[in-house]
Coordinates of N, CA, C and O and ligand atoms in Angstrom, one line a residue:
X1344 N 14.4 23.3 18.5 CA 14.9 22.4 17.4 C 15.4 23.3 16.2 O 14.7 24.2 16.0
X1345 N 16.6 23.2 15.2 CA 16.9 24.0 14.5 C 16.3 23.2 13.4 O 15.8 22.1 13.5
X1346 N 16.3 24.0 12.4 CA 15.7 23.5 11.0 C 16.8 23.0 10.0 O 18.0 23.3 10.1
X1347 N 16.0 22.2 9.1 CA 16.8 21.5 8.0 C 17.4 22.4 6.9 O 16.8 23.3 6.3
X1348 N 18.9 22.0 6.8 CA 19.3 22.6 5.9 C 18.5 22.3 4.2 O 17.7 21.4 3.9
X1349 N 19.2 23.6 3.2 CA 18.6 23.2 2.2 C 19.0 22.1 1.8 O 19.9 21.6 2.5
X1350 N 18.4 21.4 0.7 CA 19.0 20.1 0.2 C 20.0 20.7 -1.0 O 19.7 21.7 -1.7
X1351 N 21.2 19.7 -1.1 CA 22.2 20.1 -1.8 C 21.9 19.2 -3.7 O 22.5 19.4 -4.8
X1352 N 20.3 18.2 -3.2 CA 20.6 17.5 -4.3 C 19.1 17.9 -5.1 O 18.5 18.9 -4.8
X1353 N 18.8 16.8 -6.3 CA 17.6 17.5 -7.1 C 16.6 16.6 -6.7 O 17.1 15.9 -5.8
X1354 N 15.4 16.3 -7.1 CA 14.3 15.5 -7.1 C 14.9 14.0 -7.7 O 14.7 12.9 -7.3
X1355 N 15.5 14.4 -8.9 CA 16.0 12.9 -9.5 C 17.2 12.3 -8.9 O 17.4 11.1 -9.2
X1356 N 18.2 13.0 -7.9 CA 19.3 12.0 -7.2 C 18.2 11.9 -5.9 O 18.5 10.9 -5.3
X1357 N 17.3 12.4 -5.4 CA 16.7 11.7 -4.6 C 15.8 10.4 -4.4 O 15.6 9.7 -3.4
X1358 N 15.2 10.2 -5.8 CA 14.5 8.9 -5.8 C 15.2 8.3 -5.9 O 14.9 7.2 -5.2
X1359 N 16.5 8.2 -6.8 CA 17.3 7.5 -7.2 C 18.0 6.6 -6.1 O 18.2 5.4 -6.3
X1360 N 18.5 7.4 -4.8 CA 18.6 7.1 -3.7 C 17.6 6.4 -2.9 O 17.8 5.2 -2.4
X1361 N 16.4 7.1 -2.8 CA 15.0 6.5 -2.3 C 15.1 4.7 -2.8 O 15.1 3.8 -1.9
X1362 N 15.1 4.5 -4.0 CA 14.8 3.5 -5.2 C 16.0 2.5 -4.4 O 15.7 1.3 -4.1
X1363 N 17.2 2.9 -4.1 CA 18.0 1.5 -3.7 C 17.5 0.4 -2.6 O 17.7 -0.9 -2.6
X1364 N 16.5 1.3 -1.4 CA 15.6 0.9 -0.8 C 14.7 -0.2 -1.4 O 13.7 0.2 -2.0
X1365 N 15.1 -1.9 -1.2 CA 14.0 -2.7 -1.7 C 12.7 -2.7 -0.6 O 12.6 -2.5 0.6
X1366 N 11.6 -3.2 -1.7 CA 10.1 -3.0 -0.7 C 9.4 -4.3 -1.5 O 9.7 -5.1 -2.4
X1367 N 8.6 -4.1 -0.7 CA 7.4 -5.8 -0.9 C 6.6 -4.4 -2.1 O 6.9 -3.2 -2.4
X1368 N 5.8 -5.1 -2.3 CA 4.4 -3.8 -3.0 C 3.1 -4.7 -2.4 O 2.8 -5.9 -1.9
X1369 N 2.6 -3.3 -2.6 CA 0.8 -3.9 -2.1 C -0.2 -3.4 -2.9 O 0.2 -2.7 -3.8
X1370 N -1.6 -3.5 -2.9 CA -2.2 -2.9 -3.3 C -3.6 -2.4 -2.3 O -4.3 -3.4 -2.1
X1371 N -4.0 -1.3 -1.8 CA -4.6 -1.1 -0.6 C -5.9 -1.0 -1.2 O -6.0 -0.7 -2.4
X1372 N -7.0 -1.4 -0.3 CA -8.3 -1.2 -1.1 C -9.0 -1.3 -0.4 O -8.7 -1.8 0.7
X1373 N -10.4 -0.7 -0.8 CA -11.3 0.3 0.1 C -12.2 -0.1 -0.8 O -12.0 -0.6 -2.0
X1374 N -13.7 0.1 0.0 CA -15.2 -0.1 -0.1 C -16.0 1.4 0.4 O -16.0 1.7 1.6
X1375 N -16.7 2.2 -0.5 CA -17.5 3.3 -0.5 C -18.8 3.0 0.0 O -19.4 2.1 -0.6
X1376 N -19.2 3.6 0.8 CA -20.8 3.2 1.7 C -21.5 3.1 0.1 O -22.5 2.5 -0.1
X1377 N -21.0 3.6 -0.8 CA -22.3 3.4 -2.4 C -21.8 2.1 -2.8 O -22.4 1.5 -3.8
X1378 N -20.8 1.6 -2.1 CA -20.4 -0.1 -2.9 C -19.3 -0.2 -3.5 O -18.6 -1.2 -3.7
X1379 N -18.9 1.1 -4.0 CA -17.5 1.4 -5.2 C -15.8 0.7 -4.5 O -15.2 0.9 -3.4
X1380 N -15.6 -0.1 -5.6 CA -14.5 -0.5 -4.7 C -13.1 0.5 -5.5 O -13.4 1.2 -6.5
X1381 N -12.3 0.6 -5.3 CA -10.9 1.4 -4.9 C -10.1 0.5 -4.4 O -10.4 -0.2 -3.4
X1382 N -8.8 0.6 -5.4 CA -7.5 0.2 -4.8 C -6.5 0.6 -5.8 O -6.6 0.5 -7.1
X1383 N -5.2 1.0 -4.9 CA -4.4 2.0 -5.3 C -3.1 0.7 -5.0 O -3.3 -0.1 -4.1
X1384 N -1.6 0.7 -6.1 CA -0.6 0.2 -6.1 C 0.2 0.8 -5.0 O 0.6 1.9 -5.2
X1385 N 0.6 0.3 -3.8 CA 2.0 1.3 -3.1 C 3.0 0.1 -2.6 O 2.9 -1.1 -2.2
X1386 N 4.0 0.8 -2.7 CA 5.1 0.2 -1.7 C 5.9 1.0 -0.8 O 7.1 0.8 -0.6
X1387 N 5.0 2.3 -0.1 CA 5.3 2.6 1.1 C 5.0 2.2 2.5 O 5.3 2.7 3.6
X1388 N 4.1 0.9 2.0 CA 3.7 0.4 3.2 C 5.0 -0.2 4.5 O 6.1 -0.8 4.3
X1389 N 4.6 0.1 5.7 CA 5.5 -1.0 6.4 C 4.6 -0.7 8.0 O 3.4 -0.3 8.0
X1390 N 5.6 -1.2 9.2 CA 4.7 -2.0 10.3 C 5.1 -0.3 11.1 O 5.6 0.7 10.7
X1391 N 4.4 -0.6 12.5 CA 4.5 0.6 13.5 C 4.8 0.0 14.3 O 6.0 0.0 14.8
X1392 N 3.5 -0.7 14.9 CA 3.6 -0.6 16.2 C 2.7 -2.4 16.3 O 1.8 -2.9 15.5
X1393 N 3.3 -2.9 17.5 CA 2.7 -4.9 17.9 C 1.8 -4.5 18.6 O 0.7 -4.9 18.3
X1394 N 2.0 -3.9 19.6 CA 0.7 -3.2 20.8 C 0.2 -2.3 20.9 O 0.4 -1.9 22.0
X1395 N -0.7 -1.4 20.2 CA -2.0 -2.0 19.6 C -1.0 -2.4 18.0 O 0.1 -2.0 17.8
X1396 N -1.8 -3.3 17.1 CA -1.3 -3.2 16.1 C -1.3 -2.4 15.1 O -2.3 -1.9 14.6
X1397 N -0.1 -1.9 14.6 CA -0.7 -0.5 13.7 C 0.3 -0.7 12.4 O 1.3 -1.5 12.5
X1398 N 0.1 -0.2 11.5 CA 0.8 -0.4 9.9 C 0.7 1.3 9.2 O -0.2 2.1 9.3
X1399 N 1.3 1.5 8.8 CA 1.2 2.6 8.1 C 1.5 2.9 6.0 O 2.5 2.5 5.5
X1400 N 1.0 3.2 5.6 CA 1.9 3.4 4.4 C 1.1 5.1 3.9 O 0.4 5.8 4.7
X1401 N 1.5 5.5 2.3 CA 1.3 7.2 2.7 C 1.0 7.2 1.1 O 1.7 6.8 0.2
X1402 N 0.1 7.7 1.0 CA -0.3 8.3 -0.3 C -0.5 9.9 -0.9 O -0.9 10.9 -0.5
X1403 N 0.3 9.5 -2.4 CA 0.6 11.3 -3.0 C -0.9 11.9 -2.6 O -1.9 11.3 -2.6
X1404 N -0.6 13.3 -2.3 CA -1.7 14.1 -2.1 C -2.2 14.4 -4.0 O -2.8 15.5 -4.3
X1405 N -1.9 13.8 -4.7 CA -2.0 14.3 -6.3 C -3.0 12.8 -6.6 O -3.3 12.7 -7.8
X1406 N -3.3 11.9 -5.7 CA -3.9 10.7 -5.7 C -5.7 11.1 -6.2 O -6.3 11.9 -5.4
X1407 N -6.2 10.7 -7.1 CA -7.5 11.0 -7.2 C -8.1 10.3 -6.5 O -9.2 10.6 -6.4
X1408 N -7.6 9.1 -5.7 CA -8.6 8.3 -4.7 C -8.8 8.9 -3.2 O -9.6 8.3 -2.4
X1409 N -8.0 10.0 -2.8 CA -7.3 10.8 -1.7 C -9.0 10.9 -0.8 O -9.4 10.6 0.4
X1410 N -9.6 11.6 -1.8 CA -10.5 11.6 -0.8 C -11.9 10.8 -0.7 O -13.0 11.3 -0.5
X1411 N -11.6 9.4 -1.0 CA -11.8 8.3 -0.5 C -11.3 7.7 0.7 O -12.0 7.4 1.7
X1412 N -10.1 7.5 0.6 CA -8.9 7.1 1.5 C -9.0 8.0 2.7 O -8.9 7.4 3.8
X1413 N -9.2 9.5 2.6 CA -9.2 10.0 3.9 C -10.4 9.9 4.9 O -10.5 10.0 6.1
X1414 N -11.6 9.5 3.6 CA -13.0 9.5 4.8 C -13.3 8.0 4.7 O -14.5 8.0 5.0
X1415 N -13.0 7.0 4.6 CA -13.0 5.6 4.4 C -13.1 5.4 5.8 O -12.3 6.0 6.5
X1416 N -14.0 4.5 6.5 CA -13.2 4.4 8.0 C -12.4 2.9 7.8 O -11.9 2.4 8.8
X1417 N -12.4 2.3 6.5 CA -11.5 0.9 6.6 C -11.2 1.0 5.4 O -11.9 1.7 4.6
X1418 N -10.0 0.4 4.9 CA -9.0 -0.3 3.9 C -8.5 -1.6 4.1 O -8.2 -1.9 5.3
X1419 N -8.3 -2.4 3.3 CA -7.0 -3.7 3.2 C -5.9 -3.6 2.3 O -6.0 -3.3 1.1
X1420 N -4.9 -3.7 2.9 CA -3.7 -3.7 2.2 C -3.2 -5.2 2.5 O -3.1 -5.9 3.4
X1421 N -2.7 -5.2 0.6 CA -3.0 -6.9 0.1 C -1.3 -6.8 -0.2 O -0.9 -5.9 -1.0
X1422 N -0.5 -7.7 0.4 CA 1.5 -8.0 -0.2 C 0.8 -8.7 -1.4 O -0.2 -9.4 -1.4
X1423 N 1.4 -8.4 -2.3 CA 1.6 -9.1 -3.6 C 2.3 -10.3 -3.6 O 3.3 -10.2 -3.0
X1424 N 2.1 -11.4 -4.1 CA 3.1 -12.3 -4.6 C 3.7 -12.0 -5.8 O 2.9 -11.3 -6.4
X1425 N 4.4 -12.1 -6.3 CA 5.6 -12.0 -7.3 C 4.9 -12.4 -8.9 O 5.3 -12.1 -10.0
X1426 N 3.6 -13.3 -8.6 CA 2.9 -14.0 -10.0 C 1.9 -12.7 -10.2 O 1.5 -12.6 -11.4
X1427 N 1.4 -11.9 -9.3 CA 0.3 -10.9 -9.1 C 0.9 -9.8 -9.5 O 0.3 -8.7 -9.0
X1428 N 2.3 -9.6 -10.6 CA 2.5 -8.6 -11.1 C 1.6 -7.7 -11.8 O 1.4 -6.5 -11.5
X1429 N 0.9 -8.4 -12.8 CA -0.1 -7.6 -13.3 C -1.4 -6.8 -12.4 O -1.9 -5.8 -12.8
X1430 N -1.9 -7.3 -11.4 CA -2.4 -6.4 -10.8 C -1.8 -5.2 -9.8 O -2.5 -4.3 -9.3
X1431 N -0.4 -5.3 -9.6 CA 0.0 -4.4 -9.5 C 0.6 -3.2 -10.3 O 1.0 -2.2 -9.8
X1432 N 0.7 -3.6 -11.8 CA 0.6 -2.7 -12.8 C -1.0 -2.2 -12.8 O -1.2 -1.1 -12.3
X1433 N -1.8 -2.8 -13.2 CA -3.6 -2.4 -12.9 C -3.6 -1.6 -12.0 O -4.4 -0.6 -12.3
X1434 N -3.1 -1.5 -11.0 CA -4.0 -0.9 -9.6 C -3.0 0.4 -9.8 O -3.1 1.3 -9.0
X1435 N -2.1 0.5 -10.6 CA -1.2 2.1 -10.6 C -1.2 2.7 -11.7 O -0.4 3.6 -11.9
X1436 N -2.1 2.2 -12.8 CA -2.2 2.8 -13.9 C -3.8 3.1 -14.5 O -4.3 4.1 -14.9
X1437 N -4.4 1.9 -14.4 CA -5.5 1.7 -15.2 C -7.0 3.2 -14.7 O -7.7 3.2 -13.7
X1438 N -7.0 4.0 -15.7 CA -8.3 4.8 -15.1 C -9.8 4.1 -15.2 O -10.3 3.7 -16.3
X1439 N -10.3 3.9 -14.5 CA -11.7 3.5 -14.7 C -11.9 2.7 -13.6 O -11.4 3.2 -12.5
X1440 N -12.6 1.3 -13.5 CA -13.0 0.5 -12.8 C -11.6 -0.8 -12.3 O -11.6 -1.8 -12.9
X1441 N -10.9 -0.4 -11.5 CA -10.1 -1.3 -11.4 C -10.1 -2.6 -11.3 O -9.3 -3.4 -11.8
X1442 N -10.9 -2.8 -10.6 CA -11.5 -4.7 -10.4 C -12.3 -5.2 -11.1 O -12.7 -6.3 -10.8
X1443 N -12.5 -4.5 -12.3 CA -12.7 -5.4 -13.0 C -12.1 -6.7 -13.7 O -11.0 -6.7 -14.2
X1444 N -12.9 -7.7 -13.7 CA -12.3 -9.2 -13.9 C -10.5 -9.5 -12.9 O -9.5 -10.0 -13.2
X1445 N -10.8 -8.9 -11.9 CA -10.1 -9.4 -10.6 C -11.0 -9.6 -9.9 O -12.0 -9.0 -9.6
X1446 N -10.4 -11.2 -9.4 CA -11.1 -12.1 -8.0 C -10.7 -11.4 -6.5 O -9.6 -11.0 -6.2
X1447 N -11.8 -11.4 -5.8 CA -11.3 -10.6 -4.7 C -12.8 -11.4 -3.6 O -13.6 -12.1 -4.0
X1448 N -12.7 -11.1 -2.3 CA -13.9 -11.3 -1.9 C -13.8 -10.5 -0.3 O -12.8 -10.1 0.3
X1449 N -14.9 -10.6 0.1 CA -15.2 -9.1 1.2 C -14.6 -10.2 2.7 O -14.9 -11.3 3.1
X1450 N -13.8 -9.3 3.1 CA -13.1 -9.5 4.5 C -14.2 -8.9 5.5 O -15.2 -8.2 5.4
X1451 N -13.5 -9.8 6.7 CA -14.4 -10.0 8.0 C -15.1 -7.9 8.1 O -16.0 -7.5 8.8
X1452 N -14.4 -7.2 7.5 CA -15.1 -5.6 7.7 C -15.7 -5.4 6.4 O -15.9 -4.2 6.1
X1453 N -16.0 -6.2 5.4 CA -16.4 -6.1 4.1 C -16.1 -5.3 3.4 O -16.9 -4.5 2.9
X1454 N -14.3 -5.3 3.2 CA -13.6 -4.5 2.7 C -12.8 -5.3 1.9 O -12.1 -6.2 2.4
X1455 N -12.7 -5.0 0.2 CA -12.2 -6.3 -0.7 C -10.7 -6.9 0.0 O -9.8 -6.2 0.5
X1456 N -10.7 -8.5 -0.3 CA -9.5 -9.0 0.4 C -9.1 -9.7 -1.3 O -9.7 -10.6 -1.7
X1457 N -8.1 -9.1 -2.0 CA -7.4 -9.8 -2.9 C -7.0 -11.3 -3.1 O -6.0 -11.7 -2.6
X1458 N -8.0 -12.1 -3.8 CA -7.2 -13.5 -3.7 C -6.1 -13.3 -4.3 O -5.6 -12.5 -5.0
X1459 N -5.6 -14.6 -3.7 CA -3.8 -14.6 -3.9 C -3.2 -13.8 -3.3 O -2.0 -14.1 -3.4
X1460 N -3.3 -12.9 -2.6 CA -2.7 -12.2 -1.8 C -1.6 -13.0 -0.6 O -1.8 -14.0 0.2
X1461 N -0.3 -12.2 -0.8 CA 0.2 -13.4 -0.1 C 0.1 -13.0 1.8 O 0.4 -13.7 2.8
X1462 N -0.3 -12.1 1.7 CA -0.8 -11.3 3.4 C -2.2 -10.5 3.0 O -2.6 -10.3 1.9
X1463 N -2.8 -10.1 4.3 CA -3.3 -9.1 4.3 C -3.9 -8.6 5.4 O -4.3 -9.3 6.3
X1464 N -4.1 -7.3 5.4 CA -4.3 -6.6 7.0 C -5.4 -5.8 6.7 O -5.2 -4.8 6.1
X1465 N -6.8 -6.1 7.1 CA -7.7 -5.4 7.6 C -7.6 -4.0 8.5 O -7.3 -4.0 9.7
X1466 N -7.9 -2.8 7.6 CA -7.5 -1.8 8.8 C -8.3 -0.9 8.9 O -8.8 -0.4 7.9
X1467 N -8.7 -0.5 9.9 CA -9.1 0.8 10.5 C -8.5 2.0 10.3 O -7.4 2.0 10.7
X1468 N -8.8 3.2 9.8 CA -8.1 4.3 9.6 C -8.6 5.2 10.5 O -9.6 5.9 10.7
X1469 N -7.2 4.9 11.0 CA -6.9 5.2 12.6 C -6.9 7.0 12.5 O -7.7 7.8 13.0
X1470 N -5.7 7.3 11.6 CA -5.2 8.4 11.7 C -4.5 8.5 10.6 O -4.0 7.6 10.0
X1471 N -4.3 10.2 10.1 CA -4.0 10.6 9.2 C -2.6 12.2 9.2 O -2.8 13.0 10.1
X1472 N -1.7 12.3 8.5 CA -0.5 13.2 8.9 C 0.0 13.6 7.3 O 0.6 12.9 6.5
X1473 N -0.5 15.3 7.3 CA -0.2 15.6 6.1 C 1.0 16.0 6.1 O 1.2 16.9 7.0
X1474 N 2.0 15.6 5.3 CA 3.9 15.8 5.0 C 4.3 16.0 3.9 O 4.6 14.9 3.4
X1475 N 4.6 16.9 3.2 CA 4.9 17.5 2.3 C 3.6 17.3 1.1 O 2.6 18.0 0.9
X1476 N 4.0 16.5 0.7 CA 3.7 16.3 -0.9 C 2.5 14.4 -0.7 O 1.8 13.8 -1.5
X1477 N 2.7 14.2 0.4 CA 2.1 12.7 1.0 C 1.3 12.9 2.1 O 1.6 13.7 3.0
X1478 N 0.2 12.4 2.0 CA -0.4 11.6 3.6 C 0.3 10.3 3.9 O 0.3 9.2 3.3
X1479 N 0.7 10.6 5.1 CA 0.6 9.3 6.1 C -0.9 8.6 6.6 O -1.6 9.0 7.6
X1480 N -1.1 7.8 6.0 CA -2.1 6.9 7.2 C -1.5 6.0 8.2 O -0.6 5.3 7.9
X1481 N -1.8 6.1 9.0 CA -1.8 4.8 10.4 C -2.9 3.9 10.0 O -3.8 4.5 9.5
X1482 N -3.1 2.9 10.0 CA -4.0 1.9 9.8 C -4.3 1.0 11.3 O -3.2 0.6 11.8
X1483 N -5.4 0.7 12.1 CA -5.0 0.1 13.3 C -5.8 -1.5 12.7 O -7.0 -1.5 12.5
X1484 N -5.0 -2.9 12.4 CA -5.3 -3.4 11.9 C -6.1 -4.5 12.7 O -5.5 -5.3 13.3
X1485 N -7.1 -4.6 12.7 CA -8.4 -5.6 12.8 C -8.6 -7.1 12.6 O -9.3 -7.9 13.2
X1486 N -7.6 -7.2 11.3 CA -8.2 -8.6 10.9 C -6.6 -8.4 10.6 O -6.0 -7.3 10.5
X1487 N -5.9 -10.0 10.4 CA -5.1 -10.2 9.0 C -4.9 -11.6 8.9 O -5.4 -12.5 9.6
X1488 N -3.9 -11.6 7.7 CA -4.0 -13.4 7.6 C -2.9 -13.7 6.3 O -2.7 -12.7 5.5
X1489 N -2.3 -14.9 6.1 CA -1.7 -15.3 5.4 C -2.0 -16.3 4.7 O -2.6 -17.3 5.2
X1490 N -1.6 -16.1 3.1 CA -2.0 -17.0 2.4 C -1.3 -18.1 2.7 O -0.2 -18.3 3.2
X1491 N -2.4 -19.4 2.1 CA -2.1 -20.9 3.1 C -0.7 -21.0 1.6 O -0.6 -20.7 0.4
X1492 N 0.4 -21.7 2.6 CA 1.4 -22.2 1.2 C 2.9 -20.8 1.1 O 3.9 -20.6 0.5
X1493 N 2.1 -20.2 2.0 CA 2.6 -18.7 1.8 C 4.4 -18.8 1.6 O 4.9 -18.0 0.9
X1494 N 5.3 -19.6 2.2 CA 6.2 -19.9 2.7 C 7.2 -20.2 0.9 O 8.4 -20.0 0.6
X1495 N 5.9 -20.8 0.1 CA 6.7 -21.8 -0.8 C 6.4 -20.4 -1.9 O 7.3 -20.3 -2.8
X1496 N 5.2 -19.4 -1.9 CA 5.6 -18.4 -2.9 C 5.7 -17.2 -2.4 O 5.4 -16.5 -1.5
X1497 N 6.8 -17.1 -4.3 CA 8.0 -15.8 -4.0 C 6.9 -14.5 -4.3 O 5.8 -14.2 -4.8
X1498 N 7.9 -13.8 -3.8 CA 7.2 -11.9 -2.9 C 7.5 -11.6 -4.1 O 8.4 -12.3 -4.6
X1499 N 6.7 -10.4 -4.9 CA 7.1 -9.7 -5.5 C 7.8 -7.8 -4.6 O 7.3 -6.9 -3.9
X1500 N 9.0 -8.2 -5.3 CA 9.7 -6.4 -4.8 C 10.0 -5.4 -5.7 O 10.3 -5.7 -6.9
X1501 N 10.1 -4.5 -5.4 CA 10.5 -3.1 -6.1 C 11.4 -2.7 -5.8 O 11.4 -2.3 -4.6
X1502 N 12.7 -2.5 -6.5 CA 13.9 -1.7 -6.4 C 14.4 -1.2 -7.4 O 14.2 -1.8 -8.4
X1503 N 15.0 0.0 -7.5 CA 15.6 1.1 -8.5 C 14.4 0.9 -9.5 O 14.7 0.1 -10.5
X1504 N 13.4 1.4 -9.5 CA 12.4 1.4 -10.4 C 12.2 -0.1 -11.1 O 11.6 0.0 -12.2
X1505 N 12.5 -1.3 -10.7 CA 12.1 -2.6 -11.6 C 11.8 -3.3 -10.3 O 12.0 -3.1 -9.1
X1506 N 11.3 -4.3 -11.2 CA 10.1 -5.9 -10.4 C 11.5 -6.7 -10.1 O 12.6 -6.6 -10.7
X1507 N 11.2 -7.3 -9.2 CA 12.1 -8.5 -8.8 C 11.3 -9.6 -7.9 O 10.1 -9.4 -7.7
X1508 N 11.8 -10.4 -7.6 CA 11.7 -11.2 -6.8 C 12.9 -11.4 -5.8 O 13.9 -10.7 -5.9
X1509 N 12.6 -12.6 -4.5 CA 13.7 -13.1 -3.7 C 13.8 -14.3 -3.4 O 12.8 -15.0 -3.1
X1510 N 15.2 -14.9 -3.3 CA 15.3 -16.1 -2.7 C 15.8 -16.0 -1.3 O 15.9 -15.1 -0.4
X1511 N 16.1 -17.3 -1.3 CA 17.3 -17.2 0.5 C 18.5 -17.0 -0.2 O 18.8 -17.4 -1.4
X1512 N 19.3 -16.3 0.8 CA 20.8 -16.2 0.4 C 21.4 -17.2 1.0 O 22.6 -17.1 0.8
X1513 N 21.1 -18.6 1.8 CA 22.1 -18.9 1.9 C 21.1 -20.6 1.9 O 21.7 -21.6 2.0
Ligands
FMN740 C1 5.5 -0.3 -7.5 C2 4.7 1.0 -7.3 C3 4.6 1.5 -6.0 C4 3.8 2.6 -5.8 N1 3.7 3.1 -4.5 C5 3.0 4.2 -4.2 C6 2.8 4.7 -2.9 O1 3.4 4.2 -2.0 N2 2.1 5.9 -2.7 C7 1.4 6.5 -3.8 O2 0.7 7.5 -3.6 N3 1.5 6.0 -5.1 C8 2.3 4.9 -5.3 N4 2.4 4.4 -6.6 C9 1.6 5.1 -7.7 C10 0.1 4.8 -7.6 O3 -0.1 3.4 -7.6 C11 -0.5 5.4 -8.9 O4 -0.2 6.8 -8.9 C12 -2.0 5.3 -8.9 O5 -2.4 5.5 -10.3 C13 -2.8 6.2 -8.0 O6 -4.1 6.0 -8.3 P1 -5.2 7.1 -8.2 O7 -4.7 8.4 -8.7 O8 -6.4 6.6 -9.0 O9 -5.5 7.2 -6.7 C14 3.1 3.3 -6.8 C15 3.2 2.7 -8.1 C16 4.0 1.6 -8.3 C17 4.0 0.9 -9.7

C-alpha cells in the first residue's frame, strides 16, 4: 500500500470542509460502577453494521471523560431532538456534574436513557481504534428504541458550525 500524500491544506480549510457534512447530534452517556454519570455532546456518531448490530462514533483523545469511555463496558447514545438544544450545549461545555436538573432514567443495562430523546441505542463497548488525534468506538447495540410521536418532532443538526433543523423537501 503506498502512503498518503502530504496534505496541501491547513487544519481550518479542513473542518471547514468537514462542517458542510450535515449530522444529527447526540449525547452519549455512561454509568461508573461508583454511580457517576457522564455524558459527552458528539456528532460523529453513525451506523456500521445490521448483523450483529453495531454503531460507531469517536471521541478526542484530549476528552477528560476518555478514560471512562474506554473502560465503561456500556454507554447510550441519545439523537437529540431539535427542542433538546440546550442539553446539547450542557453536555459539550459545562465542567462539573452534567445531569444535573436533567430528566433521564436507567435503560434495560442501567445506563442513563435521556428523556426526550428522539432514539436511543444501548451499547456495549465492543471495541476500540486509536486514529490520529480520536478514538473510534464500535458500540454493539443491545437495547434501542424510539421516541413515541417520534415522526411529528424535528431532529436537531449540525452544519458549518450552527444548529439547524429539517423538514421534507418535497
Ligand atoms: C455539536 C457538537 C458536536 C460534537 N461532537 C464531538 C464528537 O463527535 N467527538 C468529540 O470528542 N467531541 C465532540 N464535541 C465536543 C465535546 O462535546 C466537548 O469537547 C466536551 O466538553 C467533551 O467533554 P469532556 O472533555 O468532559 O469529556 C462536540 C461538540 C458539539 C457542540
Amino acid at each position: 500500500m503506498t502512503r498518503a500524500k502530504t496534505p496541501n491544506f491547513d487544519p481550518t480549510a479542513f473542518r471547514a470542509a468537514l462542517g458542510q457534512f450535515a449530522t444529527g447530534v447526540t449525547v452519549i452517556t455512561t454509568r461508573t460502577d461508583s454511580g457517576q454519570l457522564i455524558g459527552i455532546t458528539a456528532s460523529s456518531f453513525n451506523s456500521v453494521s445490521l448483523d450483529p448490530p453495531l454503531v460507531l462514533w469517536s471521541l478526542s483523545t484530549r476528552s477528560a471523560s476518555m478514560p471512562v469511555f474506554r473502560s465503561n463496558s456500556h454507554y447510550v447514545v441519545n439523537v437529540l431532538a431539535a427542542s433538546q438544544i440546550d442539553l446539547c450545549r450542557r453536555f459539550a461545555t459545562v465542567k462539573g456534574d452534567r445531569f444535573a436538573g436533567v430528566s433521564h432514567a436507567a435503560g434495560d443495562t442501567g445506563m442513563p436513557v435521556l428523556d426526550g430523546a428522539l432514539a436511543w441505542f444501548e451499547c456495549h463497548n465492543r471495541s476500540r481504534y486509536d486514529e490520529g488525534d480520536h478514538v473510534i468506538f464500535v458500540g454493539e447495540v443491545e437495547r434501542c428504541g424510539v421516541r413515541e410521536n417520534a415522526s411529528e418532532v424535528a431532529p436537531l443538526v449540525f452544519q458549518a458550525g450552527g444548529f439547524h433543523t429539517i423538514g421534507p423537501l418535497e
